[in-house]
Short mmCIF file of C-alpha atoms in Angstrom, two decimals:
data_model
loop_
_atom_site.label_atom_id
_atom_site.label_comp_id
_atom_site.label_asym_id
_atom_site.label_seq_id
_atom_site.Cartn_x
_atom_site.Cartn_y
_atom_site.Cartn_z
CA GLY A 380 0.29 174.69 129.67
CA LEU A 381 1.62 172.06 131.99
CA VAL A 382 2.02 173.03 135.66
CA PRO A 383 5.07 171.48 137.35
CA VAL A 384 4.80 169.77 140.73
CA ARG A 385 6.80 171.79 143.25
CA ASN A 386 8.25 171.08 146.64
CA GLY A 387 5.47 171.25 149.27
CA ASP A 388 2.56 170.72 146.85
CA VAL A 389 -0.32 168.51 148.09
CA LEU A 390 -1.44 165.83 145.64
CA ARG A 391 -3.98 163.08 145.22
CA LEU A 392 -2.56 160.10 143.34
CA ARG A 393 -5.03 158.10 141.26
CA HIS A 394 -4.30 154.54 140.12
CA LYS A 395 -4.41 154.45 136.34
CA THR A 396 -6.11 151.05 135.98
CA THR A 397 -8.62 151.00 138.86
CA GLY A 398 -9.21 154.73 139.26
CA ARG A 399 -8.78 154.49 143.04
CA PHE A 400 -6.85 157.04 145.10
CA LEU A 401 -3.77 156.29 147.17
CA HIS A 402 -5.25 156.31 150.66
CA SER A 403 -4.15 155.91 154.28
CA HIS A 404 -6.04 155.92 157.57
CA ASP A 405 -5.60 155.05 161.23
CA LYS A 406 -5.50 151.26 160.75
CA ARG A 407 -2.58 148.89 161.20
CA PRO A 408 -1.10 147.34 158.01
CA ALA A 409 -1.49 143.64 157.20
CA MET A 410 2.04 142.61 158.18
CA SER A 411 2.69 144.74 161.27
CA ASN A 412 1.23 145.87 164.60
CA ASP A 413 3.65 148.77 164.96
CA LYS A 414 1.80 151.83 166.23
CA ASN A 415 3.87 154.02 163.88
CA LYS A 416 2.71 152.15 160.78
CA PHE A 417 -0.59 152.66 158.96
CA GLU A 418 -2.33 150.81 156.19
CA LEU A 419 -1.84 152.14 152.65
CA SER A 420 -4.46 151.14 150.10
CA GLY A 421 -6.49 152.16 147.08
CA TYR A 422 -9.81 153.79 147.94
CA GLY A 423 -12.71 155.28 146.02
CA PHE A 424 -15.38 154.55 143.45
CA ALA A 425 -16.83 156.04 140.28
CA ASN A 426 -17.39 159.83 140.36
CA PHE A 427 -15.69 160.08 143.77
CA SER A 428 -13.22 162.96 144.04
CA GLY A 429 -11.53 161.63 147.19
CA ASP A 430 -11.28 162.88 150.77
CA SER A 431 -8.63 164.32 153.08
CA ASN A 432 -7.14 160.87 153.71
CA ASP A 433 -6.05 160.85 150.05
CA ASN A 434 -3.87 163.95 150.42
CA PHE A 435 -0.08 163.58 150.28
CA ARG A 436 2.52 166.33 150.39
CA VAL A 437 5.57 166.19 148.14
CA ASP A 438 8.83 166.85 150.02
CA ILE A 439 11.76 167.01 147.60
CA LEU A 440 14.89 165.96 149.48
CA GLU A 441 17.48 166.49 146.78
CA GLY A 442 18.00 166.96 143.09
CA ASP A 443 20.81 166.51 140.60
CA PRO A 444 23.24 169.42 141.08
CA ASP A 445 23.81 169.53 137.32
CA ILE A 446 20.09 169.77 136.48
CA GLN A 447 18.56 173.17 137.12
CA GLY A 448 15.34 173.15 139.14
CA SER A 449 15.46 169.44 140.08
CA ALA A 450 15.65 170.34 143.81
CA THR A 451 12.54 172.55 143.73
CA GLU A 452 10.39 171.02 140.95
CA LEU A 453 9.63 167.32 140.67
CA GLN A 454 11.57 165.88 137.72
CA SER A 455 11.90 162.32 136.50
CA ILE A 456 15.08 160.52 137.64
CA TYR A 457 16.75 163.65 138.99
CA SER A 458 14.51 164.47 141.98
CA ARG A 459 14.44 162.41 145.19
CA PHE A 460 11.32 162.97 147.25
CA ARG A 461 9.03 161.69 150.01
CA LEU A 462 5.24 161.48 150.09
CA VAL A 463 3.92 162.69 153.46
CA HIS A 464 0.31 162.04 154.49
CA THR A 465 -1.17 165.38 155.54
CA ASN A 466 -3.43 163.96 158.28
CA LEU A 467 -1.30 161.20 159.81
CA HIS A 468 2.10 162.82 159.12
CA CYS A 469 3.51 159.48 157.98
CA MET A 470 5.64 158.75 154.92
CA VAL A 471 5.00 156.22 152.16
CA PHE A 472 7.41 153.48 153.18
CA ASN A 473 8.76 150.27 151.58
CA SER A 474 8.54 147.67 154.37
CA ARG A 475 10.49 145.02 152.37
CA LYS A 476 8.02 142.40 153.68
CA LYS A 477 6.34 140.04 151.25
CA LEU A 478 2.56 139.96 151.42
CA PRO A 479 0.67 136.61 151.52
CA LYS A 480 -0.58 134.82 148.44
CA TRP A 481 -3.90 136.67 148.52
CA ALA A 482 -1.88 139.79 147.64
CA PHE A 483 0.19 137.90 145.03
CA GLU A 484 3.25 138.01 147.33
CA GLN A 485 4.04 141.59 146.38
CA ILE A 486 6.22 143.76 148.63
CA GLU A 487 4.14 145.60 151.20
CA VAL A 488 4.15 149.41 151.09
CA ASN A 489 2.66 151.23 154.07
CA CYS A 490 2.68 154.66 155.69
CA MET A 491 5.14 155.03 158.56
CA ARG A 492 6.13 157.74 161.02
CA ASN A 493 9.77 158.24 162.04
CA CYS A 494 11.03 155.96 159.27
CA LEU A 495 14.46 155.82 157.70
CA PRO A 496 14.85 158.06 154.64
CA ARG A 497 16.45 155.22 152.66
CA MET A 498 13.23 153.18 152.44
CA SER A 499 10.88 156.15 152.14
CA THR A 500 12.67 158.10 149.40
CA TRP A 501 11.27 157.76 145.90
CA HIS A 502 11.97 158.95 142.39
CA VAL A 503 9.96 158.97 139.17
CA GLU A 504 11.27 156.46 136.64
CA HIS A 505 9.05 157.43 133.72
CA ALA A 506 6.58 160.26 133.14
CA PHE A 507 4.20 161.04 130.28
CA HIS A 508 1.41 163.58 129.83
CA PRO A 509 -1.10 163.54 126.94
CA ASN A 510 -1.18 167.36 126.78
CA THR A 511 2.41 167.54 125.64
CA THR A 512 2.35 169.38 122.31
CA ALA A 513 3.48 167.21 119.43
CA GLY A 514 6.71 168.44 117.93
CA ALA A 515 7.37 170.86 120.81
CA PRO A 516 10.84 170.65 122.35
CA VAL A 517 10.68 168.46 125.45
CA ARG A 518 13.70 167.95 127.66
CA LYS A 519 14.12 164.25 128.32
CA ALA A 520 15.59 162.93 131.53
CA SER A 521 18.10 160.11 131.42
CA TYR A 522 20.49 158.40 133.75
CA ARG A 523 24.04 159.66 133.71
CA PRO A 524 26.27 157.22 131.78
CA LEU A 525 28.87 155.44 133.89
CA GLY A 526 32.39 154.47 132.96
CA MET A 527 33.83 151.01 133.58
CA LEU A 528 35.03 151.76 137.12
CA GLY A 529 31.73 153.47 137.94
CA LYS A 530 29.77 150.41 136.78
CA ILE A 531 31.99 148.05 138.80
CA TRP A 532 31.50 150.20 141.90
CA GLU A 533 27.72 150.42 141.38
CA TYR A 534 27.33 146.66 140.80
CA ASN A 535 29.29 145.77 143.91
CA LYS A 536 27.49 148.38 146.01
CA LEU A 537 24.09 147.07 144.90
CA MET A 538 25.14 143.47 145.57
CA ALA A 539 26.34 144.41 149.06
CA ASP A 540 23.10 146.29 149.78
CA SER A 541 21.02 143.40 148.48
CA ASN A 542 22.89 140.86 150.62
CA GLN A 543 22.66 143.05 153.71
CA ASN A 544 18.89 143.25 153.33
CA LEU A 545 18.40 139.46 153.19
CA ILE A 546 17.29 139.13 156.79
CA GLY A 547 14.93 136.57 158.30
CA ASP A 548 14.59 133.73 160.78
CA HIS A 549 14.93 130.60 158.64
CA PRO A 550 14.92 127.49 160.87
CA PHE A 551 18.08 126.11 159.22
CA ALA A 552 20.11 129.33 159.15
CA ALA A 553 23.63 128.99 160.59
CA ARG A 554 26.23 131.54 161.64
CA PRO A 555 29.86 131.40 160.40
CA GLN A 556 31.30 130.15 163.71
CA HIS A 557 29.30 126.94 163.27
CA TRP A 558 30.39 126.11 159.72
CA PRO A 559 33.93 124.66 160.01
CA TRP A 560 32.97 122.02 162.58
CA LEU A 561 29.70 121.23 160.78
CA ARG A 562 27.37 121.94 163.67
CA ARG A 563 24.30 121.34 161.52
CA GLY A 564 23.16 121.06 157.92
CA THR A 565 20.13 122.21 155.94
CA ALA A 566 17.00 120.12 155.36
CA TYR A 567 15.52 120.33 151.87
CA TRP A 568 12.94 117.56 151.52
CA GLY A 569 11.48 114.53 153.25
CA GLY A 570 9.30 111.74 151.88
CA PRO A 571 8.37 108.18 152.85
CA GLY A 572 11.63 106.40 153.62
CA ARG A 573 13.83 109.17 152.21
CA LEU A 574 15.06 112.69 152.87
CA ILE A 575 17.50 115.24 151.46
CA TYR A 576 19.67 116.98 154.03
CA GLN A 577 22.68 119.06 153.03
CA LEU A 578 25.48 118.03 155.35
CA GLY A 579 28.70 117.14 153.55
CA ASN A 580 31.36 114.58 154.38
CA PRO A 581 32.17 115.07 158.09
CA LEU A 582 35.68 113.58 157.77
CA ILE A 583 36.55 116.09 155.07
CA TRP A 584 35.16 119.02 157.06
CA TRP A 585 36.79 118.05 160.34
CA GLY A 586 40.04 116.95 158.69
CA SER A 587 40.38 120.26 156.83
CA LEU A 588 39.67 122.20 160.04
CA ALA A 589 42.34 120.17 161.87
CA ALA A 590 44.77 120.83 159.00
CA LEU A 591 44.25 124.57 159.36
CA ALA A 592 44.93 124.30 163.09
CA VAL A 593 48.10 122.28 162.39
CA PHE A 594 49.32 124.85 159.88
CA ALA A 595 48.71 127.73 162.28
CA THR A 596 50.56 125.86 165.05
CA VAL A 597 53.50 124.88 162.84
CA ARG A 598 53.81 128.40 161.48
CA MET A 599 53.85 129.89 164.98
CA VAL A 600 56.42 127.36 166.25
CA LEU A 601 58.69 127.96 163.27
CA PHE A 602 58.43 131.71 163.79
CA LEU A 603 59.49 131.42 167.43
CA LEU A 604 62.34 129.02 166.63
CA ASP A 605 63.59 131.30 163.86
CA LYS A 606 63.84 134.09 166.42
CA ARG A 607 66.17 131.81 168.41
CA ARG A 608 68.18 131.06 165.26
CA ILE A 609 66.88 127.48 165.14
CA ARG A 610 65.74 126.75 161.61
CA LEU A 611 63.86 123.48 161.17
CA GLN A 612 63.52 122.17 157.61
CA LEU A 613 60.61 119.76 158.29
CA GLY A 614 62.25 116.96 156.39
CA GLY A 615 62.99 119.16 153.41
CA GLN A 616 59.30 120.13 153.12
CA ARG A 617 59.47 123.49 154.87
CA ASN A 618 59.44 125.82 151.86
CA GLN A 619 56.83 123.80 150.00
CA TYR A 620 54.56 123.49 153.04
CA ILE A 621 54.83 127.11 154.20
CA SER A 622 54.35 128.62 150.75
CA GLY A 623 51.74 126.16 149.44
CA ALA A 624 49.63 125.60 152.54
CA GLY A 625 50.15 129.23 153.56
CA PHE A 626 48.71 130.53 150.30
CA PHE A 627 45.56 128.42 150.60
CA ALA A 628 45.23 129.15 154.33
CA LEU A 629 45.23 132.84 153.41
CA ALA A 630 42.66 132.14 150.70
CA TRP A 631 40.51 130.29 153.27
CA THR A 632 40.70 133.32 155.57
CA CYS A 633 39.64 135.68 152.77
CA HIS A 634 36.66 133.47 151.86
CA TYR A 635 35.55 132.84 155.44
CA VAL A 636 36.22 135.80 157.74
CA PRO A 637 34.17 138.43 155.79
CA PHE A 638 30.97 136.52 156.60
CA PHE A 639 31.32 137.59 160.23
CA LEU A 640 30.72 141.17 159.06
CA MET A 641 27.42 140.29 157.38
CA GLY A 642 24.18 140.73 159.26
CA ARG A 643 22.16 138.91 156.62
CA GLU A 644 20.74 135.41 156.96
CA LEU A 645 23.46 132.82 156.31
CA PHE A 646 23.54 129.07 155.71
CA THR A 647 26.11 126.28 155.80
CA HIS A 648 26.53 126.32 152.02
CA HIS A 649 28.13 129.78 152.23
CA TYR A 650 31.21 128.00 153.60
CA PHE A 651 31.76 125.92 150.45
CA PRO A 652 34.32 128.24 148.72
CA ALA A 653 36.40 128.41 151.91
CA LEU A 654 36.06 124.64 152.34
CA TRP A 655 37.87 124.01 149.05
CA MET A 656 40.80 126.06 150.29
CA ALA A 657 40.87 124.14 153.57
CA ILE A 658 40.81 120.79 151.72
CA ILE A 659 43.96 121.76 149.82
CA VAL A 660 45.62 122.73 153.12
CA MET A 661 44.68 119.26 154.39
CA ALA A 662 46.44 117.67 151.40
CA PHE A 663 49.63 119.63 152.16
CA THR A 664 49.38 118.62 155.82
CA VAL A 665 48.96 114.90 155.11
CA ASP A 666 51.95 115.10 152.77
CA LEU A 667 54.02 116.79 155.50
CA VAL A 668 53.08 114.27 158.19
CA THR A 669 53.88 111.25 156.00
CA CYS A 670 56.98 112.57 154.20
CA ARG A 671 59.44 110.62 156.40
CA LEU A 672 57.51 107.34 156.40
CA PRO A 673 58.66 104.39 154.30
CA ARG A 674 57.04 104.32 150.88
CA LEU A 675 54.89 101.26 151.63
CA LEU A 676 53.67 102.64 154.96
CA ARG A 677 53.02 106.02 153.37
CA SER A 678 50.90 104.40 150.68
CA ALA A 679 49.02 102.47 153.35
CA VAL A 680 48.20 105.75 155.14
CA TYR A 681 46.87 107.23 151.90
CA VAL A 682 44.72 104.15 151.30
CA ALA A 683 43.38 104.28 154.88
CA VAL A 684 42.49 107.97 154.57
CA ALA A 685 40.77 107.38 151.22
CA ALA A 686 38.87 104.37 152.60
CA ALA A 687 37.64 106.35 155.61
CA VAL A 688 36.47 109.20 153.39
CA LEU A 689 34.67 106.80 151.03
CA HIS A 690 33.01 105.06 153.97
CA ALA A 691 31.72 108.39 155.26
CA PHE A 692 30.56 109.25 151.75
CA HIS A 693 28.56 106.02 151.55
CA THR A 694 27.10 106.55 155.03
CA PHE A 695 25.75 109.97 154.16
CA SER A 696 24.88 109.30 150.53
CA TYR A 697 21.36 108.41 151.74
CA ILE A 698 20.64 112.03 152.66
CA THR A 699 22.53 113.39 149.64
CA TYR A 700 20.77 111.38 146.93
CA ALA A 701 17.49 110.64 148.77
CA ARG A 702 18.20 106.91 148.98
CA THR A 703 15.80 104.77 150.96
CA TRP A 704 17.07 103.90 154.44
CA THR A 705 15.80 102.74 157.82
CA LYS A 706 15.23 104.67 161.00
CA ASP A 707 18.00 102.74 162.77
CA ALA A 708 20.49 103.66 160.03
CA CYS A 709 19.40 107.29 160.26
CA LEU A 710 19.91 107.36 164.02
CA ARG A 711 23.37 105.79 163.64
CA ALA A 712 24.28 108.53 161.15
CA LYS A 713 23.69 111.24 163.76
CA TRP A 714 27.34 111.56 164.75
CA LEU A 715 26.59 114.88 166.47
CA PRO A 716 23.47 115.59 168.54
CA THR A 717 23.11 118.94 166.75
CA TRP A 718 22.42 117.24 163.40
CA ASP A 719 18.65 117.57 163.22
CA LEU A 720 17.99 114.79 160.72
CA ASP A 721 14.30 113.90 160.59
CA CYS A 722 14.59 110.14 161.08
CA GLU A 723 10.79 109.82 161.21
CA HIS A 724 10.90 109.96 157.39
CA ALA A 725 13.05 106.82 157.27
CA ILE A 726 11.56 103.34 157.02
CA GLY A 727 10.24 102.52 160.48
CA GLY A 728 9.61 106.16 161.32
CA LEU A 729 6.18 107.65 161.83
CA LYS A 730 6.16 109.50 158.49
CA GLY A 731 8.13 107.00 156.48
CA THR A 732 5.99 103.86 156.52
CA VAL A 733 3.02 103.51 154.20
CA PRO A 734 0.36 101.08 155.50
CA PRO A 735 -0.10 98.05 153.20
CA VAL A 736 -3.36 97.63 151.28
CA ALA A 737 -5.33 94.39 151.65
CA GLU A 738 -5.33 92.03 148.67
CA PRO A 739 -8.66 91.07 147.02
CA VAL A 740 -10.06 87.83 148.44
CA LEU A 741 -12.44 85.33 146.77
CA VAL A 742 -15.43 84.39 148.93
CA ASP A 743 -18.52 82.26 148.59
CA SER A 744 -21.33 83.82 146.58
CA LYS A 745 -23.90 82.87 149.24
CA PRO A 746 -24.29 85.82 151.60
CA GLU A 747 -24.83 85.22 155.25
CA ASN A 748 -28.11 86.74 156.50
CA GLY A 749 -28.56 88.33 153.09
CA VAL A 750 -25.55 90.67 153.53
CA ASP A 751 -22.19 90.35 151.78
CA GLN A 752 -19.33 90.43 154.27
CA ALA A 753 -15.61 90.68 153.82
CA VAL A 754 -13.80 87.68 155.24
CA PRO A 755 -11.60 88.27 158.29
CA LYS A 756 -8.51 87.23 156.29
CA ALA A 757 -8.65 90.45 154.28
CA ALA A 758 -8.58 92.59 157.41
CA ASP A 759 -5.81 90.46 158.90
CA GLN A 760 -3.55 91.39 155.97
CA VAL A 761 -3.50 95.02 157.04
CA SER A 762 -0.59 96.05 159.24
CA ASN A 763 -1.23 95.67 162.97
CA ASP A 764 1.19 98.48 163.65
CA PRO A 765 -0.36 100.59 166.47
CA LYS A 766 0.64 103.75 164.59
CA TYR A 767 -2.19 103.15 162.11
CA VAL A 768 -5.94 103.03 162.55
CA GLN A 769 -7.52 99.81 161.30
CA PRO A 770 -8.84 100.57 157.79
CA GLU A 771 -12.51 100.19 156.97
CA PHE A 772 -13.67 98.23 153.93
CA ILE A 773 -16.59 98.64 151.55
CA ASN A 774 -17.78 95.41 149.95
CA LEU A 775 -18.30 95.66 146.20
CA PRO A 776 -19.60 92.30 144.88
CA LEU A 777 -18.36 91.69 141.35
CA ASP A 778 -19.63 88.78 139.24
CA ASN A 779 -16.58 87.07 137.72
CA GLY A 780 -18.59 84.66 135.53
CA SER A 781 -18.37 81.71 137.90
CA GLY A 782 -20.54 80.90 140.85
CA ASN A 783 -18.40 83.04 143.11
CA LYS A 784 -18.23 86.74 143.75
CA MET A 785 -15.06 88.70 144.24
CA ILE A 786 -15.12 91.07 147.22
CA GLN A 787 -12.88 94.03 146.38
CA PRO A 788 -11.97 95.89 149.58
CA GLN A 789 -11.38 99.65 149.19
CA LEU A 790 -9.25 101.45 151.72
CA VAL A 791 -11.35 104.24 153.21
CA GLN A 792 -9.21 105.43 156.11
CA ALA A 793 -5.66 104.70 157.17
CA LEU A 794 -4.41 107.65 159.20
CA PRO A 795 -1.72 107.44 161.88
CA ALA A 796 -3.23 107.00 165.30
CA ASP A 797 -1.62 110.23 166.57
CA ASN A 798 -3.51 112.24 163.93
CA ASP A 799 -0.32 113.18 162.12
CA ASP A 800 -1.82 113.47 158.64
CA GLN A 801 1.35 114.76 157.04
CA ALA A 802 2.60 112.30 154.46
CA HIS A 803 5.89 114.19 154.30
CA ASN A 804 7.45 117.53 155.09
CA GLU A 805 8.80 119.68 152.31
CA LEU A 806 11.09 122.62 153.06
#
């Protein structure tokens, strides 16, 4: 009959497709130089029964309390266990690091000493054995069904765990304290004369931040005056402003503050939900500030605000929609020194200007000294910009049916003089 795998048993695990054994030895893994980590691989060949470096001990950590024997015998789904290498005393460990393309970008698994149980604890999802007698009663393992509240809890817990594990060092990552004042954006793409850089409308971002500061100040002043029995009505707008702007200021806080508790990698776009709340607070604030102005002057203020916002939108539409612009325009758009726009992709920048190609030129069919030569005019049509090496030409005489030959110059080399052979950067 079938012999169950028990706690403490030593196994050799063979890969079903390749026939190789799970193997570890005293070598560092591909993605780490940690002295506590060892390479885990498949090892062996035909008719090879393995060696001591293929031996792993099963340590069952816990089982399902409602399933008898799941804490002492290895059972699908119910048993949680570790695989411990008998020679190195390391555990099979999920490093959460993505391997290079030569390993198909799979997640690296290695053998690690002193590792956290969370990333070295495993369970069997599915098990099958061909010696199972047909028709014999076989107890099947299955996940315990969850109710609605249990599913909601599990989904949110898994989402929180997944977000917490998104760690890295992306060059355009930004922490929450930098979002409201738009310290920097996120670069997505750059090509000749164009780039895409997620930034937003600075007037909207800064105006909404100022509106939040105004609301907080007004609310504090009103609170202190109320304590002194002085109740300002703010031109009849007090209740509307405090309730309306207060609700959305609270919503902004709920959408923004929790990000400070996250250790994962964050970007400016995570501020977008909170930004909408701040924009509505800005609308309440503008309405409060202009409520006592004459109707004509109030309308003029609205028009001025809208015109300023539209002007900023047009200024930064080049990096939003990848419109072609010049290096000078790009440099003028850097309102803050922390905005790392790559202006070298704009027209006039090192990566944004494509050298022109010489036009075909008709020359006399009589070669000088028996060798066809391209006329100097063709070379003169190439840009004299010092950023580019003078292109070389190959003369291909083509008979056009008349007494003349057409010299068709072919561009062989036109690389920037500083050896920057990148046509564009793509993030």
